[in-house]
Amino acid sequence: MIRFSNVSLVYPNSTTTVLENLNLEIAEGELVLVIGPTGSGKSSLLRLINGLVPHHTGGILAGEISVDGVSTREVKPGGLAHLIGIVGQNPINGFVADTVEEELAFAMEALNLPNETMRKRVEESLDLMSLAPLRSRSIATLSGGEQQRVAIASALVMHPKVLVLDEPTSALDPIAAEEVLSILHRLVHDLSITIVIAEHKLERVIDFADRIVHITGDGQTTIGSAQEIMKNSPIAPPIVHLARALGLEDAGLSVRDMRRRTQQLRDSTPLSHPRLIPVSTTAVIEVEKLSVAYGTKAALNSITTTIFDNEIVAVMGRNGAGKSSLLRSISGVNDIQTGGVKVHSLESKDLHSKVRRQTIGYIPQEPSDLLYAQSVAKECEQADKDNQVSPGTTHSVLAQLVPGISLHMHPRDLSEGQRLGLALSVVLSANPKVLILDEPTRGLDYEAKKSLTRILLEFASTFNRAVVIATHDVELVAELASRTIFLADGDIVADGPTIEVLLSSPAFAPQVAKVMSPQPWLRVRDVIDAIESKSR
Amino acid sequence: MKKIPLHPLTWWIWSFAIVISIARANTPVFALVSVGVVGLVVISQREDAPWAKSFNWSLKVAIWILMIRTFIGVTIGVPIPGRTLLTLPRVPLPDWMPGVRIGGAVTLERLSSALSEGVIICAIIVICGAAASLTSPHRLLRVLPIYVYEFGVAVVIATSVVPQLVTSVARIRQAQRLRGQNTKGFASYRRVAIPLLEESLARSLDLAAAMDSRGYGVSRKRSRYRPIRWSISDSAVVISGLLVMGLS
C-alpha cells in the first residue's frame, strides 16, 4: 500500500539529514507504529506519506514514495485527499467549520461529491465514531477526546485506504485514549485500513502495532516486529522494562501475556502491604471551600484540601474534570472563584511580582507562554534580573536540568523537553516555595520524562518543597507522586497515597500494577525490591 | 426570543437597506432610532459564537470615531455663527490660509452640526457590525459565488484563528502574571506579542496544511452538503428593510 524506496530527506538551512535511505513497505491493513525521541523526524515521516513534506514545508527529498501506486512526487497533498486521511497533533488547529456535521462534509464538498453520497457517508462515519449525538454541536465546545474522534471521522468520510495519525492520544486522559485506540484497532480489523501512527506513550499503543519503525535520531531507522524492536530498544514501555528486569526471554507486550508469565512470581510472594511514606505536618497550601464556575458551568464545587511540605501531589481526572482550574486557583490567577486559597498563609490572589515569584512557581500547559526573549541567554539574564540573584544563576540551573543547550538558540527552536527545561529553570531560579505544573508531559519522550522526574524529586527533597502536578500520565504519577488527588466533574472523588488511589481504579492503574495485581507494586523498582527482600 | 434560521445574505441585505435609509433621511434622530432597533435585533438573534461580538466591537469603534470627529469638527474648520458655548485659545496660522482656523469660539450650532454628521456615519458603521455579528462567516462564504472562494483560505484562517487568538492572549497574559511580570503598560505588549505571533503562525500553517491535505481547492466546483435555501421569513425580513428604505 505504501512504499518508501531509498528515501532521504533534508530540510532547507539544515545540515542534518532527517531520514537517510529509508526502505519500507507497508501492506494493506497493517498498523505501523513510528517511535523515536522528540525531534527525530517522526512527524516528517508521517507527513511524507501524503506529500505535505516537502510540498508544504520545503526540503530536499531523494528517493521515491508511492501510495497505492501513486507517486507523491507528482501529486500534491490535495490530490491524495481521497486516498489518505491525516490527523495532526492538535486537531483543533485543523478544523475549518462551525459544527461537527459541516466539518465532516468539508473534504467531500471540496471534491465536489454528489449530495446523496455525502449524506450517506456522513451518517456512516458518525455511527462508526459514535458521534451521532454530537452531530450539530459546535466543535469548539467538544472535549479533547471528542475532538480527536471528529478529526478521525472527517478523515474517514473520504473512505481513505490509509490513515495517518500524529500522537493521537497525547492530550487525552487514559479512558479517552483507550476509546480512540480501540476504534483504530477496529478500523484495521474490520475495514482493513492501513494505519501509520506516531506515539510517545508506548504503553498505550504497543499492543496494537504489527510493526514498529524506530527512528534513532541521526536519520537511521530500524524496522521490525514489536517483539524484535522491543528486545533492545532504549525507548520501551514499563511492561518491557519489567520483562527485562525479570530476565524473561522475550518481551511481553500485553498485560495478559505478562500476567501469565509472572503467575508464579506473584503467587510465591506473600501479599505485602504498601509502605506508606510519613507525611509532614506543616501545611503549605490550604484550599478552603473553593468553587469556580465558567458561565453556568461549574468547574469546581466547594473543594477543601491541604497540601503539606515535601509532598509531590498528582492531580488526575478526565479531560474537563477541573484539574487546570484547581491549579490556576492555587496559583491565584482565577478571578472567578469563591472560597480561599492560602499558600504559606498568604492569600495567593494578592501576591505580586517578587513575592509571587518566590512563593509560587507555575509552569503552564504551554511552557513557551512564559518565554519571550530572543535567545536562551537573554531569557536567563532576564530571570536573573527579575529574581535579583547573581548573574548566571538561571543558566547554572538550566545546565543542571538539561545539559548541552546552546545559549544562542532561539527558545522556539528547542525541543519540547528542552523548552520545558528552560521554563523550569526560569521559574526555579527564584526558588519558589511551591511548584505547580499543568500537564508538563505532553509531547515528552521517555528520556525527557525521566529527567523531569529526577528534577522534581530532587527539588522536593533538597528544599523540602511541595510540588503539585496535573497530568494524564499514570506511569509518571507512579514514578513521582507521593499523593494523588482524583477529580471528577469538579469534585474530589479520591485523595490519598498514590499507591492506594492508583490501585483502586483499573483504568488509571499503571502497567506494572495491572500485571502484578493484587500485589501492591506500581513500578519496576517495587517488583525488584520485593524479590530482593524475599531472597534475603 | 426564538432565533429564526435565516439565509446568510438576509441580514446583510436588510442592513444595507437600513444604511441607505439613514443616508437618505440624513437626520441623527432617525439614525439613533435605527441603531436602537438593530441593537435589539442583534441581542435577540445573535448566536453564541466568536463573530457575534463584532457588534460590540463596532459600537466601541463608532464611539471613538464620534468623539474624535466631533473634537476635530469643533476645533478646526470654518466658524458657524451662533450662541457661543466656550472659547478655546486660537492657534495662529499663516496668512496664506485664510478662512481656516484652529480653536476659537465653539458655538452651539457648530457643535450640533459636527455631532449630527458624526452620529450618521457612526450609525452606518454600527449597522454593518450588526450584520457581521448576525451572520456566520463560514455560512456566508458558502453562498458567495465561486470566484470569491479564492479568498476562502484566507477567510477561513482569519475566522478560525482570530477567535482562538483572543483566548491565547488571555492564557499568555495569565502565564506571565504568574512569572510575576507586570501585564500592564507598553513593555508587556512585547512580551505577549512574541509568543502570540509564534503561536498564530504555527496555527495558520497547521490549518493550511490540514485544508490542503483534505483536498481544498482541488475541484473548481464545490458541492453542498446542506444547501442553503431562501425561505419566507427571509423575504419578510428583506421586505421590511426595503419598506423602511422606501419610506425614508
Tab-separated table of C-alpha atoms in Angstrom, chain B residues 6-242:
chain	number	residue	atom	x	y	z
B	6	LEU	CA	-32.204	32.727	8.044
B	7	HIS	CA	-30.228	32.826	4.826
B	8	PRO	CA	-26.779	34.313	5.468
B	9	LEU	CA	-27.414	37.122	2.983
B	10	THR	CA	-30.725	38.198	4.571
B	11	TRP	CA	-29.333	40.291	7.427
B	12	TRP	CA	-26.771	41.853	5.132
B	13	ILE	CA	-29.427	42.964	2.617
B	14	TRP	CA	-31.640	44.211	5.451
B	15	SER	CA	-28.737	46.113	6.994
B	16	PHE	CA	-27.834	47.714	3.684
B	17	ALA	CA	-31.458	48.831	3.276
B	18	ILE	CA	-31.324	50.457	6.725
B	19	VAL	CA	-27.964	52.066	5.911
B	20	ILE	CA	-29.409	53.572	2.725
B	21	SER	CA	-32.453	54.855	4.641
B	22	ILE	CA	-30.199	56.518	7.213
B	23	ALA	CA	-28.224	58.195	4.455
B	24	ARG	CA	-31.431	59.338	2.731
B	25	ALA	CA	-33.206	60.569	5.852
B	26	ASN	CA	-29.997	62.312	6.962
B	27	THR	CA	-31.297	63.072	10.436
B	28	PRO	CA	-29.467	61.983	13.585
B	29	VAL	CA	-32.744	61.086	15.326
B	30	PHE	CA	-33.608	58.515	12.653
B	31	ALA	CA	-30.039	57.188	12.774
B	32	LEU	CA	-30.183	56.744	16.554
B	33	VAL	CA	-33.585	55.038	16.407
B	34	SER	CA	-32.288	52.639	13.714
B	35	VAL	CA	-29.261	51.780	15.845
B	36	GLY	CA	-31.595	51.074	18.743
B	37	VAL	CA	-33.813	48.778	16.675
B	38	VAL	CA	-30.869	46.976	15.109
B	39	GLY	CA	-29.310	46.591	18.551
B	40	LEU	CA	-32.457	44.874	19.827
B	41	VAL	CA	-32.446	42.550	16.811
B	42	VAL	CA	-28.794	41.668	17.425
B	43	ILE	CA	-29.329	40.963	21.114
B	44	SER	CA	-32.282	38.663	20.424
B	45	GLN	CA	-30.978	36.940	17.283
B	46	ARG	CA	-27.208	36.536	17.598
B	47	GLU	CA	-25.703	33.177	18.399
B	48	ASP	CA	-23.094	32.382	20.995
B	49	ALA	CA	-20.230	32.488	18.505
B	50	PRO	CA	-16.972	34.437	18.214
B	51	TRP	CA	-18.245	36.666	15.393
B	52	ALA	CA	-21.329	37.645	17.432
B	53	LYS	CA	-19.103	40.036	19.359
B	54	SER	CA	-18.438	42.174	16.290
B	55	PHE	CA	-21.494	44.309	17.147
B	56	ASN	CA	-19.971	45.286	20.490
B	57	TRP	CA	-16.656	45.983	18.808
B	58	SER	CA	-18.225	48.155	16.118
B	59	LEU	CA	-20.109	50.048	18.833
B	60	LYS	CA	-16.849	50.807	20.635
B	61	VAL	CA	-15.094	51.811	17.412
B	62	ALA	CA	-18.055	54.038	16.471
B	63	ILE	CA	-17.985	55.864	19.817
B	64	TRP	CA	-14.273	56.545	19.385
B	65	ILE	CA	-14.824	57.836	15.869
B	66	LEU	CA	-17.669	60.026	17.054
B	67	MET	CA	-15.532	61.537	19.803
B	68	ILE	CA	-12.518	62.193	17.585
B	69	ARG	CA	-14.651	63.518	14.760
B	70	THR	CA	-16.633	65.869	16.996
B	71	PHE	CA	-13.451	67.167	18.596
B	72	ILE	CA	-11.879	67.904	15.212
B	73	GLY	CA	-15.136	69.330	13.829
B	74	VAL	CA	-15.394	71.734	16.750
B	75	THR	CA	-11.778	72.875	16.834
B	76	ILE	CA	-10.814	73.008	13.168
B	77	GLY	CA	-12.703	74.499	10.274
B	78	VAL	CA	-14.928	77.356	9.259
B	79	PRO	CA	-16.753	79.075	12.142
B	80	ILE	CA	-20.539	78.915	12.238
B	81	PRO	CA	-22.053	81.969	13.964
B	82	GLY	CA	-24.465	81.440	16.845
B	83	ARG	CA	-24.595	81.116	20.617
B	84	THR	CA	-21.076	80.750	21.998
B	85	LEU	CA	-20.664	77.917	24.496
B	86	LEU	CA	-16.972	78.388	25.269
B	87	THR	CA	-13.912	79.959	23.674
B	88	LEU	CA	-10.763	77.977	23.054
B	89	PRO	CA	-7.377	79.632	22.543
B	90	ARG	CA	-6.774	80.173	18.823
B	91	VAL	CA	-3.684	78.800	17.107
B	92	PRO	CA	-2.227	81.488	14.823
B	93	LEU	CA	-1.987	80.344	11.200
B	94	PRO	CA	-0.017	81.952	8.347
B	95	ASP	CA	-1.734	84.482	6.041
B	96	TRP	CA	-1.957	82.163	3.035
B	97	MET	CA	-4.523	80.002	4.856
B	98	PRO	CA	-7.482	82.367	5.103
B	99	GLY	CA	-10.794	81.025	6.325
B	100	VAL	CA	-9.256	78.067	8.169
B	101	ARG	CA	-8.784	78.314	11.883
B	102	ILE	CA	-7.865	76.119	14.812
B	103	GLY	CA	-9.500	76.801	18.154
B	104	GLY	CA	-11.543	79.902	18.822
B	105	ALA	CA	-15.170	80.183	19.796
B	106	VAL	CA	-17.237	76.987	19.989
B	107	THR	CA	-20.821	77.741	19.124
B	108	LEU	CA	-23.850	75.537	19.798
B	109	GLU	CA	-24.559	75.383	16.074
B	110	ARG	CA	-21.047	74.221	15.282
B	111	LEU	CA	-21.181	71.523	17.938
B	112	SER	CA	-24.583	70.236	16.852
B	113	SER	CA	-23.647	70.117	13.161
B	114	ALA	CA	-20.442	68.161	13.945
B	115	LEU	CA	-22.354	65.808	16.242
B	116	SER	CA	-25.209	65.087	13.842
B	117	GLU	CA	-22.879	64.297	10.928
B	118	GLY	CA	-20.844	62.050	13.206
B	119	VAL	CA	-23.878	60.206	14.512
B	120	ILE	CA	-24.974	59.344	10.972
B	121	ILE	CA	-21.552	57.994	9.958
B	122	CYS	CA	-21.232	56.023	13.185
B	123	ALA	CA	-24.715	54.545	12.831
B	124	ILE	CA	-23.683	53.174	9.441
B	125	ILE	CA	-20.578	51.554	10.966
B	126	VAL	CA	-22.581	50.042	13.822
B	127	ILE	CA	-25.184	48.597	11.458
B	128	CYS	CA	-22.505	46.901	9.343
B	129	GLY	CA	-21.085	45.474	12.578
B	130	ALA	CA	-24.552	44.217	13.446
B	131	ALA	CA	-24.857	42.396	10.114
B	132	ALA	CA	-21.471	40.775	10.690
B	133	SER	CA	-22.441	39.617	14.155
B	134	LEU	CA	-25.732	38.110	12.919
B	135	THR	CA	-24.155	36.035	10.131
B	136	SER	CA	-21.699	33.152	10.376
B	137	PRO	CA	-18.782	33.994	8.072
B	138	HIS	CA	-18.478	30.294	7.227
B	139	ARG	CA	-22.066	30.190	6.001
B	140	LEU	CA	-21.725	33.485	4.176
B	141	LEU	CA	-18.688	32.109	2.394
B	142	ARG	CA	-20.733	29.164	1.171
B	143	VAL	CA	-23.329	31.269	-0.644
B	144	LEU	CA	-20.860	33.630	-2.255
B	145	PRO	CA	-20.021	32.938	-5.920
B	146	ILE	CA	-17.163	30.584	-6.715
B	147	TYR	CA	-14.588	33.228	-7.689
B	148	VAL	CA	-14.876	34.777	-4.245
B	149	TYR	CA	-13.936	31.339	-2.975
B	150	GLU	CA	-10.366	32.055	-3.961
B	151	PHE	CA	-10.201	34.137	-0.795
B	152	GLY	CA	-11.586	31.162	1.077
B	153	VAL	CA	-8.330	30.023	2.627
B	154	ALA	CA	-7.626	33.483	3.983
B	155	VAL	CA	-11.163	33.922	5.301
B	156	VAL	CA	-11.307	30.507	6.948
B	157	ILE	CA	-7.913	31.089	8.569
B	158	ALA	CA	-8.947	34.528	9.774
B	159	THR	CA	-12.304	33.407	11.142
B	160	SER	CA	-10.967	30.341	12.930
B	161	VAL	CA	-7.569	31.571	14.080
B	162	VAL	CA	-8.531	35.069	15.236
B	163	PRO	CA	-11.077	33.986	17.885
B	164	GLN	CA	-8.600	31.400	19.139
B	165	LEU	CA	-6.015	34.150	19.464
B	166	VAL	CA	-8.292	36.032	21.847
B	167	THR	CA	-8.177	33.061	24.221
B	168	SER	CA	-4.430	32.706	23.618
B	169	VAL	CA	-3.820	36.305	24.690
B	170	ALA	CA	-5.672	35.675	27.943
B	171	ARG	CA	-3.696	32.495	28.513
B	172	ILE	CA	-0.295	34.049	27.827
B	173	ARG	CA	-1.008	37.102	29.984
B	174	GLN	CA	-2.064	34.813	32.787
B	175	ALA	CA	1.112	32.757	32.492
B	176	GLN	CA	3.237	35.875	32.574
B	177	ARG	CA	1.373	37.265	35.533
B	178	LEU	CA	2.420	34.029	37.202
B	179	ARG	CA	6.015	34.663	36.280
B	180	GLY	CA	5.471	37.823	38.286
B	181	GLN	CA	5.596	40.082	35.250
B	182	ASN	CA	3.633	43.256	35.039
B	183	THR	CA	0.884	42.801	32.441
B	184	LYS	CA	0.141	46.483	32.057
B	185	GLY	CA	1.992	49.093	30.055
B	186	PHE	CA	3.735	49.127	26.738
B	187	ALA	CA	6.583	46.705	27.550
B	188	SER	CA	4.092	43.980	28.406
B	189	TYR	CA	2.697	44.061	24.855
B	190	ARG	CA	6.036	42.915	23.501
B	191	ARG	CA	6.170	40.053	25.963
B	192	VAL	CA	2.695	38.910	24.928
B	193	ALA	CA	3.169	39.633	21.235
B	194	ILE	CA	6.138	37.322	20.715
B	195	PRO	CA	4.608	34.063	21.960
B	196	LEU	CA	1.322	35.099	20.331
B	197	LEU	CA	2.914	35.715	16.949
B	198	GLU	CA	4.676	32.363	17.089
B	199	GLU	CA	1.502	30.595	18.002
B	200	SER	CA	-0.635	32.257	15.336
B	201	LEU	CA	1.942	31.450	12.663
B	202	ALA	CA	2.121	27.839	13.742
B	203	ARG	CA	-1.671	27.608	13.813
B	204	SER	CA	-2.132	29.160	10.403
B	205	LEU	CA	0.408	26.759	8.908
B	206	ASP	CA	-1.296	23.814	10.592
B	207	LEU	CA	-4.666	24.914	9.253
B	208	ALA	CA	-3.379	25.491	5.735
B	209	ALA	CA	-1.737	22.053	5.768
B	210	ALA	CA	-4.970	20.464	7.030
B	211	MET	CA	-7.059	22.182	4.333
B	212	ASP	CA	-4.552	21.206	1.682
B	213	SER	CA	-4.474	17.546	2.686
B	214	ARG	CA	-8.268	17.463	2.726
B	215	GLY	CA	-8.461	18.384	-0.917
B	216	TYR	CA	-9.381	22.070	-0.606
B	217	GLY	CA	-9.162	23.751	-3.990
B	218	VAL	CA	-8.709	20.518	-5.950
B	219	SER	CA	-12.050	20.802	-7.711
B	220	ARG	CA	-13.176	24.094	-9.244
B	221	LYS	CA	-16.764	23.253	-8.407
B	222	ARG	CA	-17.909	22.561	-4.878
B	223	SER	CA	-20.947	20.583	-3.916
B	224	ARG	CA	-23.113	21.469	-0.916
B	225	TYR	CA	-23.835	19.146	1.971
B	226	ARG	CA	-26.636	21.298	3.356
B	227	PRO	CA	-27.852	23.559	0.546
B	228	ILE	CA	-28.808	26.944	1.969
B	229	ARG	CA	-32.356	27.865	0.893
B	230	TRP	CA	-34.220	31.154	0.762
B	231	SER	CA	-37.371	30.967	2.895
B	232	ILE	CA	-40.472	33.105	3.508
B	233	SER	CA	-39.018	34.571	6.687
B	234	ASP	CA	-36.019	35.726	4.635
B	235	SER	CA	-38.331	37.516	2.216
B	236	ALA	CA	-40.246	39.053	5.137
B	237	VAL	CA	-37.090	40.477	6.707
B	238	VAL	CA	-35.798	41.808	3.391
B	239	ILE	CA	-39.187	43.411	2.533
B	240	SER	CA	-39.335	45.119	5.928
B	241	GLY	CA	-35.915	46.618	5.229
B	242	LEU	CA	-36.938	47.751	1.753
